[in-house]
Coordinates of C-alpha atoms and ligand atoms in Angstrom, one line a residue:
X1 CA -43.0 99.7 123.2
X2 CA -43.1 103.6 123.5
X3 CA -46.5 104.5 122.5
X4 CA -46.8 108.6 120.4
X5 CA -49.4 108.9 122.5
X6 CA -47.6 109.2 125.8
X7 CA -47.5 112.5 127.1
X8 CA -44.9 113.4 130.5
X9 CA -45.6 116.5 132.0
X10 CA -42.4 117.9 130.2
X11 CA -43.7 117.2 126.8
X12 CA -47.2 118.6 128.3
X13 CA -45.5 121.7 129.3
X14 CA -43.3 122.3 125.9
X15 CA -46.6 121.6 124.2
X16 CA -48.2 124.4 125.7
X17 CA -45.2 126.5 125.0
X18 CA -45.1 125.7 121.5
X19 CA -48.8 126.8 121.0
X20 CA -48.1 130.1 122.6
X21 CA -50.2 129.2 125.9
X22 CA -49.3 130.8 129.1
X23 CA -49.5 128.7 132.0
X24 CA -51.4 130.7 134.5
X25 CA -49.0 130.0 137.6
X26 CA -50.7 131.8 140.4
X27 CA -54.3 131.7 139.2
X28 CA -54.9 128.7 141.1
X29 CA -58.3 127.5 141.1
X30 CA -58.5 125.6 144.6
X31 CA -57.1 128.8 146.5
X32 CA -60.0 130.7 144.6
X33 CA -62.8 128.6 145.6
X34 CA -61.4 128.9 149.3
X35 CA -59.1 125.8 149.8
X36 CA -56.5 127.2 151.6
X37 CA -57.2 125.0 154.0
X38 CA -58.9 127.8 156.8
X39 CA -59.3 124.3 158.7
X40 CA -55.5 123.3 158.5
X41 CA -54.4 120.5 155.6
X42 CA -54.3 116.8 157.4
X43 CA -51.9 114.7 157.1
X44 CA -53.0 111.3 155.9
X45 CA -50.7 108.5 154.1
X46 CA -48.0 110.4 154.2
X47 CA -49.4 113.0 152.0
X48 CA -51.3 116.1 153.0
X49 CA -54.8 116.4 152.3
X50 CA -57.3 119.3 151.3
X51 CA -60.6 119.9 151.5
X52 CA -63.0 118.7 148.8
X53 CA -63.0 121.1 145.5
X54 CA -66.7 121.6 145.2
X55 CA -67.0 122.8 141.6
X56 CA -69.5 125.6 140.9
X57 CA -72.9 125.3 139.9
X58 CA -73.6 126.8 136.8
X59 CA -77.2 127.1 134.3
X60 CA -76.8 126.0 131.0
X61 CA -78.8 128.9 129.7
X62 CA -75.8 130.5 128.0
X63 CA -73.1 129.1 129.5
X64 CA -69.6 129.6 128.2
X65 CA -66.6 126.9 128.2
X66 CA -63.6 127.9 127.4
X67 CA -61.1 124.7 127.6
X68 CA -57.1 125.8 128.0
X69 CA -54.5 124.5 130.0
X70 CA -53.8 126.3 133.3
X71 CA -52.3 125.4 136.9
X72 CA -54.1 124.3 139.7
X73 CA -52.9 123.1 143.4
X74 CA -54.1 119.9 143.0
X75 CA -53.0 118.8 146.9
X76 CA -51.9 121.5 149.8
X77 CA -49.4 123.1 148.0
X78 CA -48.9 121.3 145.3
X79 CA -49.3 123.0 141.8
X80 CA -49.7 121.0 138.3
X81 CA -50.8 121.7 135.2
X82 CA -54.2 121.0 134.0
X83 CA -56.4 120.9 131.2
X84 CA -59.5 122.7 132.0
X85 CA -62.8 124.5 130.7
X86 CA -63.9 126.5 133.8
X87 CA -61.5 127.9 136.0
X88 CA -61.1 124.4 138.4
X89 CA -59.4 120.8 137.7
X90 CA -62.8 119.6 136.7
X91 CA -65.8 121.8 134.9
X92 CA -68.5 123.2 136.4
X93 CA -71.6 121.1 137.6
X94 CA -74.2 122.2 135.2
X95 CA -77.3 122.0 136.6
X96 CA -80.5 122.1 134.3
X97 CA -84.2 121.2 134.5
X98 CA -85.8 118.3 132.2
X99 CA -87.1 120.3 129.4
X100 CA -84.8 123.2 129.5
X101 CA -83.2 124.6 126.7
X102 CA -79.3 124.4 126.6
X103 CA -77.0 127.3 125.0
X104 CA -73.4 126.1 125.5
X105 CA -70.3 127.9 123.7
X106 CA -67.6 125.8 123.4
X107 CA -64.5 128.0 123.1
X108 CA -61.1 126.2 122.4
X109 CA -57.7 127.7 123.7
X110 CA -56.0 124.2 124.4
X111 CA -53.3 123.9 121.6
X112 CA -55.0 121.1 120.4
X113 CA -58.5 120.2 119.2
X114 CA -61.3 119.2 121.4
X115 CA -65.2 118.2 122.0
X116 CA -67.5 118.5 124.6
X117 CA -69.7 115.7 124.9
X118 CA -72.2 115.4 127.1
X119 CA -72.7 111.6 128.6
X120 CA -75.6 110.1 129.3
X121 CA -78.3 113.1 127.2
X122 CA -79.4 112.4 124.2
X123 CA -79.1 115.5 121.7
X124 CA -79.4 115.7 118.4
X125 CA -76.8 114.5 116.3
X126 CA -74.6 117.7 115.8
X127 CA -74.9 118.6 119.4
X128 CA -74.1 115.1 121.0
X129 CA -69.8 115.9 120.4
X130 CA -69.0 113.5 117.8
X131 CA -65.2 113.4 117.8
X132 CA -66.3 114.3 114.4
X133 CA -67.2 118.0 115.3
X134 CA -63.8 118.6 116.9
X135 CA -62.4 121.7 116.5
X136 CA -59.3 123.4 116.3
X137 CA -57.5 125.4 119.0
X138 CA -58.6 129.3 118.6
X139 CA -62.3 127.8 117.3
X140 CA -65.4 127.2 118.9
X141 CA -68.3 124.9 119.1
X142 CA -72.2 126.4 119.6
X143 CA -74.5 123.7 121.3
X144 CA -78.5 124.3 121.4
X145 CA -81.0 121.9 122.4
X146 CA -83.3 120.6 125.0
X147 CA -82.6 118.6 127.7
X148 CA -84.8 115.3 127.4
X149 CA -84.0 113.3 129.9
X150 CA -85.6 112.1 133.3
X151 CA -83.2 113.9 136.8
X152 CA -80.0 112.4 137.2
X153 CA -76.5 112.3 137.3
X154 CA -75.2 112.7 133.5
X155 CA -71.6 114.4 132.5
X156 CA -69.6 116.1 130.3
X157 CA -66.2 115.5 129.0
X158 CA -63.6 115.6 125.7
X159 CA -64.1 113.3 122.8
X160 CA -61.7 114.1 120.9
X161 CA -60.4 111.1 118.8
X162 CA -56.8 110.1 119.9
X163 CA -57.3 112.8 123.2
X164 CA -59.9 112.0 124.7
X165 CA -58.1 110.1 127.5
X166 CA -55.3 112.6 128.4
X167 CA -58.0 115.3 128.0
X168 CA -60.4 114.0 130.8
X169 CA -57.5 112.9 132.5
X170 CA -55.7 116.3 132.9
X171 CA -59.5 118.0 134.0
X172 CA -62.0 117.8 130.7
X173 CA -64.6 116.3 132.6
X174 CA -67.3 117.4 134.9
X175 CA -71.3 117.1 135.9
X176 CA -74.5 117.6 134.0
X177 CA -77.0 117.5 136.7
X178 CA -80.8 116.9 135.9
X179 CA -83.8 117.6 137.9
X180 CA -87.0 116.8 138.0
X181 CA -90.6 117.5 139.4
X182 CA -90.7 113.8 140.5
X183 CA -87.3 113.8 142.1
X184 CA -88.2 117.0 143.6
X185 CA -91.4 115.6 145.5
X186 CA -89.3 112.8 147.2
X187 CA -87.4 115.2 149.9
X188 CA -84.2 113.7 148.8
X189 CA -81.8 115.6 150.9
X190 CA -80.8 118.8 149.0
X191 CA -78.2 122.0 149.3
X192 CA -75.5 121.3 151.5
X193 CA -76.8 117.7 151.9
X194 CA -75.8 116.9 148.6
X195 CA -72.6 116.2 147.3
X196 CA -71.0 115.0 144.1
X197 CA -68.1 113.3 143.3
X198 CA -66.1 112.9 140.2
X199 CA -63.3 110.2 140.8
X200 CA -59.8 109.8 139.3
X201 CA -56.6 107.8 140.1
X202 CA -54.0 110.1 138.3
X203 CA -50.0 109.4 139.0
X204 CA -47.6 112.7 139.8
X205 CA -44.2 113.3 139.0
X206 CA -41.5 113.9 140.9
X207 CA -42.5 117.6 141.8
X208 CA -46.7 116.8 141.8
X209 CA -47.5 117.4 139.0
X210 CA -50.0 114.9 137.1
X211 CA -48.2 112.7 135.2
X212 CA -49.8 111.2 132.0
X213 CA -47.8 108.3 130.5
X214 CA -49.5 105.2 128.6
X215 CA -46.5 102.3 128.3
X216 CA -46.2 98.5 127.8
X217 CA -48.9 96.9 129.8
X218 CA -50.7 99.9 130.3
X219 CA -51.7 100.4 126.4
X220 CA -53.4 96.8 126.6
X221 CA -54.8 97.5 130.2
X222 CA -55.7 101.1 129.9
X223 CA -54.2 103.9 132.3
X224 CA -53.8 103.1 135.9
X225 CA -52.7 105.6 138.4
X226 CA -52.1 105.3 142.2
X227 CA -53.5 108.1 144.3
X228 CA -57.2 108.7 144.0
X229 CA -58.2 112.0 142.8
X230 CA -62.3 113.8 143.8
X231 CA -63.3 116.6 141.7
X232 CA -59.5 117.2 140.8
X233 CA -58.0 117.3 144.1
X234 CA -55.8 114.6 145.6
X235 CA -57.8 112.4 148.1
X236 CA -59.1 115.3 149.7
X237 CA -61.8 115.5 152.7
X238 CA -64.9 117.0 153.2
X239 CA -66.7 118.2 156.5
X240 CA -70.5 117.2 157.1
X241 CA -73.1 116.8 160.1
X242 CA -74.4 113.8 161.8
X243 CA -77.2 113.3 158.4
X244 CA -78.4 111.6 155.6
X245 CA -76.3 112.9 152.7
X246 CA -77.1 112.1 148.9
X247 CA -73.9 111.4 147.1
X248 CA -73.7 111.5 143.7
X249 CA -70.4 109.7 142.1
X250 CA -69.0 109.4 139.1
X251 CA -65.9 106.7 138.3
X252 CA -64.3 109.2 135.7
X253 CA -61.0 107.1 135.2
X254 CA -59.4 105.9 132.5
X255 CA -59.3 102.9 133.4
X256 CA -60.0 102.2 136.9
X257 CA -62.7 100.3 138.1
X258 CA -64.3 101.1 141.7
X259 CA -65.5 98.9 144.7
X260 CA -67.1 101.8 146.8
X261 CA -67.5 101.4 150.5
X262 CA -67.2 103.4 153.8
X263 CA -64.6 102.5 156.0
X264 CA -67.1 101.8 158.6
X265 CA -68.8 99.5 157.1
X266 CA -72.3 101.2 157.0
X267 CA -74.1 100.1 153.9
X268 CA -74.5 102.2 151.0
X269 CA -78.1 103.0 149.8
X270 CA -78.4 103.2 145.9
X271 CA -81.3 105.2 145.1
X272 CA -80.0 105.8 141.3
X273 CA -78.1 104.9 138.0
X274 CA -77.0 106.0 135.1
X275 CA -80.1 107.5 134.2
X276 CA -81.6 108.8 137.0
X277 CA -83.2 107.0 140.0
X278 CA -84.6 103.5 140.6
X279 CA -87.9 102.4 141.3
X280 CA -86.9 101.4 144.6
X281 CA -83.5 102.4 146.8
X282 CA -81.4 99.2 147.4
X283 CA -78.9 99.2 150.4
X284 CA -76.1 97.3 149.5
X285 CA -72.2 96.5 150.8
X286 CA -70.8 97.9 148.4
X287 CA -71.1 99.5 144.8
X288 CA -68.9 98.7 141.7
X289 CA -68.2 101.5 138.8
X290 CA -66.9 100.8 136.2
X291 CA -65.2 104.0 134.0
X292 CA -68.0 106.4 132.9
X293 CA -70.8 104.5 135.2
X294 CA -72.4 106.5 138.0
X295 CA -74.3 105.6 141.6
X296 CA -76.8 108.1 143.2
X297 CA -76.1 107.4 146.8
X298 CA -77.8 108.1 150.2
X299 CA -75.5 108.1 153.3
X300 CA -76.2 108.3 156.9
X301 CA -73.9 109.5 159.2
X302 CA -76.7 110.5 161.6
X303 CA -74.8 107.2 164.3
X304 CA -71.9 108.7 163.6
X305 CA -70.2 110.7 166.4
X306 CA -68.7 113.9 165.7
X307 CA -65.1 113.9 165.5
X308 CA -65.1 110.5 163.6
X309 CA -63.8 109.8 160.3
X310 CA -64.9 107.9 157.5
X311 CA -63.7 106.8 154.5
X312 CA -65.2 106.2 151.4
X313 CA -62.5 104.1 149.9
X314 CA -62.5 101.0 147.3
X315 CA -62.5 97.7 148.4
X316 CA -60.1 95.3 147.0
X317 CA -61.3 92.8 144.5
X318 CA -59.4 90.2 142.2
X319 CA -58.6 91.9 138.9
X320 CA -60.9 90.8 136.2
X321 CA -58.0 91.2 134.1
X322 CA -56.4 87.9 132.5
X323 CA -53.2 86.3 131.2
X324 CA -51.7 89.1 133.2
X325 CA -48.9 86.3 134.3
X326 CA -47.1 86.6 131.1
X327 CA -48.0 89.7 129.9
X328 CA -48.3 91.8 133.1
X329 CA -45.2 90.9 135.3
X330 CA -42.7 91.1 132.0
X331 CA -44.0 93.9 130.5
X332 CA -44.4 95.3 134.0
X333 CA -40.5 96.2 134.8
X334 CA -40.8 98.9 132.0
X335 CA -44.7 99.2 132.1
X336 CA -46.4 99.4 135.3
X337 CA -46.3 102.7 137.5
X338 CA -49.8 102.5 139.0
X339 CA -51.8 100.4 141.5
X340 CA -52.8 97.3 139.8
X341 CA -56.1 96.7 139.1
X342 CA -58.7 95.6 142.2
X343 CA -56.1 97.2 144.2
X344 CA -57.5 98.2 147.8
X345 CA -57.7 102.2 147.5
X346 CA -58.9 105.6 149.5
X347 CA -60.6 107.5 147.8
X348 CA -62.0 110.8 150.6
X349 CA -62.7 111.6 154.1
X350 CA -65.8 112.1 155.2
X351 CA -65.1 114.1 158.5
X352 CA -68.2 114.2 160.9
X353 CA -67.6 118.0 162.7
X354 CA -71.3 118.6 163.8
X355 CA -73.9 116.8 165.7
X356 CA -77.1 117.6 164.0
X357 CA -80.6 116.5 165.0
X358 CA -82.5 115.7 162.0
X359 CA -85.2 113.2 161.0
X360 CA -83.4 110.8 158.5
X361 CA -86.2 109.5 156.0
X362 CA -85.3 107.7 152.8
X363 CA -88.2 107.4 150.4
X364 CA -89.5 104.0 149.9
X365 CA -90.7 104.5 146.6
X366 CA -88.2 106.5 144.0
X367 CA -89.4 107.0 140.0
X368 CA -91.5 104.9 137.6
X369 CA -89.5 103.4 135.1
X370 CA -91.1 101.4 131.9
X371 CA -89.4 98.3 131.4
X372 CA -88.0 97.1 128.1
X373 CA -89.5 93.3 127.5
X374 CA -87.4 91.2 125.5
X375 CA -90.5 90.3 123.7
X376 CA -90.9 93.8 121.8
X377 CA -87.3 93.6 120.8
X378 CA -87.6 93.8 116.9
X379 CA -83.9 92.5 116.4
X380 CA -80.7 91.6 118.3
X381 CA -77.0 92.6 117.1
X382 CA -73.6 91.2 118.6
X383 CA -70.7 93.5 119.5
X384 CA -67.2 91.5 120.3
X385 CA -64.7 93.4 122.2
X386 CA -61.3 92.3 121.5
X387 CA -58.0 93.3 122.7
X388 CA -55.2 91.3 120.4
X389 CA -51.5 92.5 120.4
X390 CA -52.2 96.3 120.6
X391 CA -55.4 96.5 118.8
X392 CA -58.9 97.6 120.2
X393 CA -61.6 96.3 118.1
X394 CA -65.2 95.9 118.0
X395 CA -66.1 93.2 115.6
X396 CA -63.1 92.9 114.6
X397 CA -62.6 97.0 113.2
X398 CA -60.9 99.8 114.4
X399 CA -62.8 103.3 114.2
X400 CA -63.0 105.1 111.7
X401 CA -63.8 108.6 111.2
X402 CA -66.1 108.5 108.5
X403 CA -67.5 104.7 108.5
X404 CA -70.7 103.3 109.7
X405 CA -70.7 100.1 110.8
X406 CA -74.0 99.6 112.1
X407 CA -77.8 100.7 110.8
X408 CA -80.6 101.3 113.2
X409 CA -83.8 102.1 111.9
X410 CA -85.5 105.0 113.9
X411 CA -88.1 104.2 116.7
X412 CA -86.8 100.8 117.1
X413 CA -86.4 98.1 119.5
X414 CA -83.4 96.3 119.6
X415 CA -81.3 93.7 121.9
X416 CA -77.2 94.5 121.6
X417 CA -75.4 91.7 123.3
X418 CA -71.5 92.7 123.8
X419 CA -69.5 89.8 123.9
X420 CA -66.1 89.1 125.8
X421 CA -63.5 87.3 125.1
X422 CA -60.6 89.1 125.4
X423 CA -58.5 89.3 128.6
X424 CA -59.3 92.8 129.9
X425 CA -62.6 94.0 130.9
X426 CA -64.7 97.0 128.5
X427 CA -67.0 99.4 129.9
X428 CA -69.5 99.4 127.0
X429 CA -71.1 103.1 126.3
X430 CA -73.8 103.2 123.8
X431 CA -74.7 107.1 122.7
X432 CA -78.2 108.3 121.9
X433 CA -80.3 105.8 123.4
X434 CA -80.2 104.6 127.3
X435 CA -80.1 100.9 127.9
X436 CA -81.8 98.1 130.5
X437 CA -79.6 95.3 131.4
X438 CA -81.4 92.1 130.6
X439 CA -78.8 89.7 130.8
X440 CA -75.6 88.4 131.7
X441 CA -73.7 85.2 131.1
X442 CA -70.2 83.7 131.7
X443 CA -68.1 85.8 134.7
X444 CA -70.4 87.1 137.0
X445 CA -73.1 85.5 135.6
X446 CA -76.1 87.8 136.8
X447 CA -77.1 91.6 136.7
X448 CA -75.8 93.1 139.7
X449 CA -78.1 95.2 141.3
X450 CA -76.1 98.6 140.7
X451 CA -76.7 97.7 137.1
X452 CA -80.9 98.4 137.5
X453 CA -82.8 101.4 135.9
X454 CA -81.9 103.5 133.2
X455 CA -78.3 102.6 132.1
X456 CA -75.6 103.9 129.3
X457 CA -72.6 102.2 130.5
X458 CA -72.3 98.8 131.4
X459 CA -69.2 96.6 132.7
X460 CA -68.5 93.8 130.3
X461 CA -65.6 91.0 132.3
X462 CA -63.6 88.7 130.3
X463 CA -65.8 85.6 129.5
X464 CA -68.8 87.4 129.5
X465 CA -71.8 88.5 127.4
X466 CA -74.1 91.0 128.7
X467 CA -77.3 91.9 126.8
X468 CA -79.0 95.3 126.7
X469 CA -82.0 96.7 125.0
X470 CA -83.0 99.8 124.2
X471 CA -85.2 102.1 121.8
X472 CA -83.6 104.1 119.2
X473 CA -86.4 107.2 119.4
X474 CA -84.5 110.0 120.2
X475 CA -82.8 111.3 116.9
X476 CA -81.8 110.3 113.6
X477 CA -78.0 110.9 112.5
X478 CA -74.6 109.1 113.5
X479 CA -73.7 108.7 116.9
X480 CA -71.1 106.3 118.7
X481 CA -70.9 102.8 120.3
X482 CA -68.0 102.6 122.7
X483 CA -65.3 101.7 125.6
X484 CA -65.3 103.8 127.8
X485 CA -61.6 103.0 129.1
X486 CA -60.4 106.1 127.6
X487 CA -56.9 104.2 126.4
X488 CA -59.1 101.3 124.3
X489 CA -61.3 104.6 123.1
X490 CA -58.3 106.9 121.7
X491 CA -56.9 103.3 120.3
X492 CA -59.9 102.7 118.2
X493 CA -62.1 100.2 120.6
X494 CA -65.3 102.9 118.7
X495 CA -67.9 102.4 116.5
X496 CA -70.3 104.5 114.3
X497 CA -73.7 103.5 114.1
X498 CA -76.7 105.5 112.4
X499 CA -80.0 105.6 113.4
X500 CA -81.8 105.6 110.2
Ligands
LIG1 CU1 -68.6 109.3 128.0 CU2 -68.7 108.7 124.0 O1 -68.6 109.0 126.0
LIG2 CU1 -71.5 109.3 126.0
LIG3 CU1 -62.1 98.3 126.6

């Protein structure tokens, strides 16, 4: 039940001997970026915590990526290897304006091929990182094009076919931030009042190091690890004032879905989606993300007395997974490392240090977004997700490279319904067109209000069938329809589709 894929930090490690790659012991990103702990590491579940990685904020105008495998402390003295294409365990935040032009050099010194895709824009064809345009290790990749979208939280990460899921796992993943003249008329809070979040569960080995391994359960289930991991670091904290914070997140597991909350119960208030913000900010209990999804957040900790912790943790919930009787507990003995599914987990510390006086003022009114009618839909397509012995198919196929399964003529309207009837849940990722949620029967029955605006990603339960529309008016050429648990991905749970 040994699956080629699985990768242990040993074999990681040869690997990167074999192709000649020094591991830059020493160079250690977090220590770089200050995160020697000036403030003193915590101690918190019996493990220490550091401050929050805040990854740097780089233009797109000419920006150069250069993925290779490198070390990082990834906890208070903990080292690990990584994968990464900056110099920290995730990339740089890119941050661009809507309408500028992107110049990106992909540079590959990994030992193995990669792509950068970028999640959530819509570039032309050859730009959008195809697994198709992977290249070899000691080759690179130019990207050029303009950035069409509306502000929001969008992001970056391998798609290499068959890698893509150790690849993001060990660091090839990171922001692509949007702004906007509309979004910058609302007085959102801004500079050191916003913060983003890009969260992992990852497992370690017996010295720290991340440890990668897909076995028995965990090739039907996807990857499950049991620590949280924020920007790269190992559920790390992060100091702010008594204020209205804006917190971008995205769930960047592989397979892990999210039930975010604060610890002290104060609401969340989702101001944005996938693609950018809502018409109107909902404050909810809690928010669910499912892998690749992302939540534009407001928080106030303007009650909250200095000196006080919070939590932004995931709630426990009862794992949409099925059939996990048989399967699960047998196949567990050998299998299952990680926190199960639903499982209760911390994921930072908000640390309140100052007591700020500030007027907190969410907007009322967010973005205008045109709605999709079901009645302007020119055609409607189903998609079945199935997961059967240890196959990932969508209507029945595993990708392939080369075949298109699916034509879309240009400037279209269509309805995709995704279907579910296998017993593990799919995150369903549609490139080159952005999505509404219109429907959803069977599980959960409803659209959830996280799932409102501009979408690319939507969580698809056993038993259910969720319909989307969209309009195929970005670009002609071949681009993918997939899950984005990274283990179903790399196992073939892809389609091609052309836009034609
Ligand atoms: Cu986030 Cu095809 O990927
Ligand atoms: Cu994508
Ligand atoms: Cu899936």
């Amino acid at each position: 039940m040994e699956n080629e894929r699985r990768i242990g930090r040993r074999e990681f490690l040869e690997r990167s001997a074999a192709a000649g790659v020094i591991l830059a012991v020493g160079s250690s990103p977090l220590l770089a970026a200050g995160m020697s702990s000036s403030a003193g590491p915590q101690r918190s579940g019996g493990a220490l915590n550091g401050m929050l990685y805040q990854p740097p904020r780089v233009s797109p105008d000419g920006l150069l990526l250069r993925a290779r495998q490198a070390t990082a402390e990834i906890a208070p003295g903990v080292h690990s290897p990584i994968m990464t294409w900056g110099d920290g365990p995730v990339g740089p935040t890119i941050e661009a304006r809507t309408g500028q032009r992107v110049t990106i050099r992909l540079e590959n010194d990994l030992g193995e091929p990669t792509i950068a895709h970028w999640h959530g824009l819509r570039p032309p064809e050859a730009m959008d990182g195809h697994p198709r345009f992977a290249v070899d290790s000691g080759r690179s990749y130019d990207y050029d094009f303009e950035v069409g979208e509306r502000a929001g939280t969008y992001w970056y990460h391998s798609h290499a076919h068959m890698r893509t899921a150790p690849q993001v796992y060990y660091g090839l993943a990171g922001l692509f931030i949007v702004r906007d003249d509309v979004e910058g008329g609302l007085g959102l809070p801004s500079g050191e009042r916003e913060l983003s979040l890009v969260l992992q569960d990852k497992l370690q080995d017996a010295s720290g190091g991340l440890a990668y391994g897909v076995r028995g359960h965990q090739m039907m289930e996807g990857f499950l690890g049991d620590t949280a991991f924020v920007n790269g670091v190992r559920y790390p904290r992060v100091e702010v004032d008594s204020a209205l914070y804006r917190i971008r997140v995205l769930a960047a597991s592989n397979a892990r879905i999210y039930r975010l909350a604060l610890s002290n119960g104060a609401p969340l208030v989702l101001i944005g989606s996938d693609g950018g913000l809502l018409e109107q900010p909902v404050e909810l209990p809690y928010v669910d993300l499912g892998t690749g999804e992302r939540a534009d957040l407001l928080v106030d900790f303007s009650a909250v007395p200095a000196g006080t912790t919070v939590r932004l943790k995931s709630l426990a919930f009862a794992s949409p997974a099925r059939g996990m009787g048989m399967m699960g507990r047998g196949m567990g003995m050998i299998g299952q490392q990680g926190l199960p599914q639903g499982a209760e987990l911390d994921i930072l510390e908000f640390v309140v240090t100052r007591k700020v006086r500030e007027e907190v003022r969410v907007p009322r009114g967010l973005a205008p977004i045109e709605r999709l009618r079901r009645s302007g839909a020119d055609r409607e397509r189903v998609f079945r997700f199935d997961s059967m012995m240890m196959n990932h198919t969508i209507n029945n196929r595993a990708f392939e490279m080369s075949r298109v399964d699916e034509r879309v003529p240009f400037g279209s309207t269509e309805i995709w319904r995704f279907v579910n009837e296998s017993p593990f849940p799919h995150p369903v990722h549609m490139h080159a067109a952005h999505f509404q949620v219109l429907s959803r029967t069977g599980g959960r029955g409803r659209v959830l209000p996280w799932e409102q605006g501009w979408k690319d990603t939507v969580l698809v339960y056993p038993g259910e069938q969720v319909e989307v529309i969209s309009k195929f008016n970005a670009y002609r050429g071949i681009f993918l329809l997939h899950c984005h648990n990274l283990e179903h991905e790399d196992m073939g749970m892809m389609m091609n589709f052309a836009i034609e």
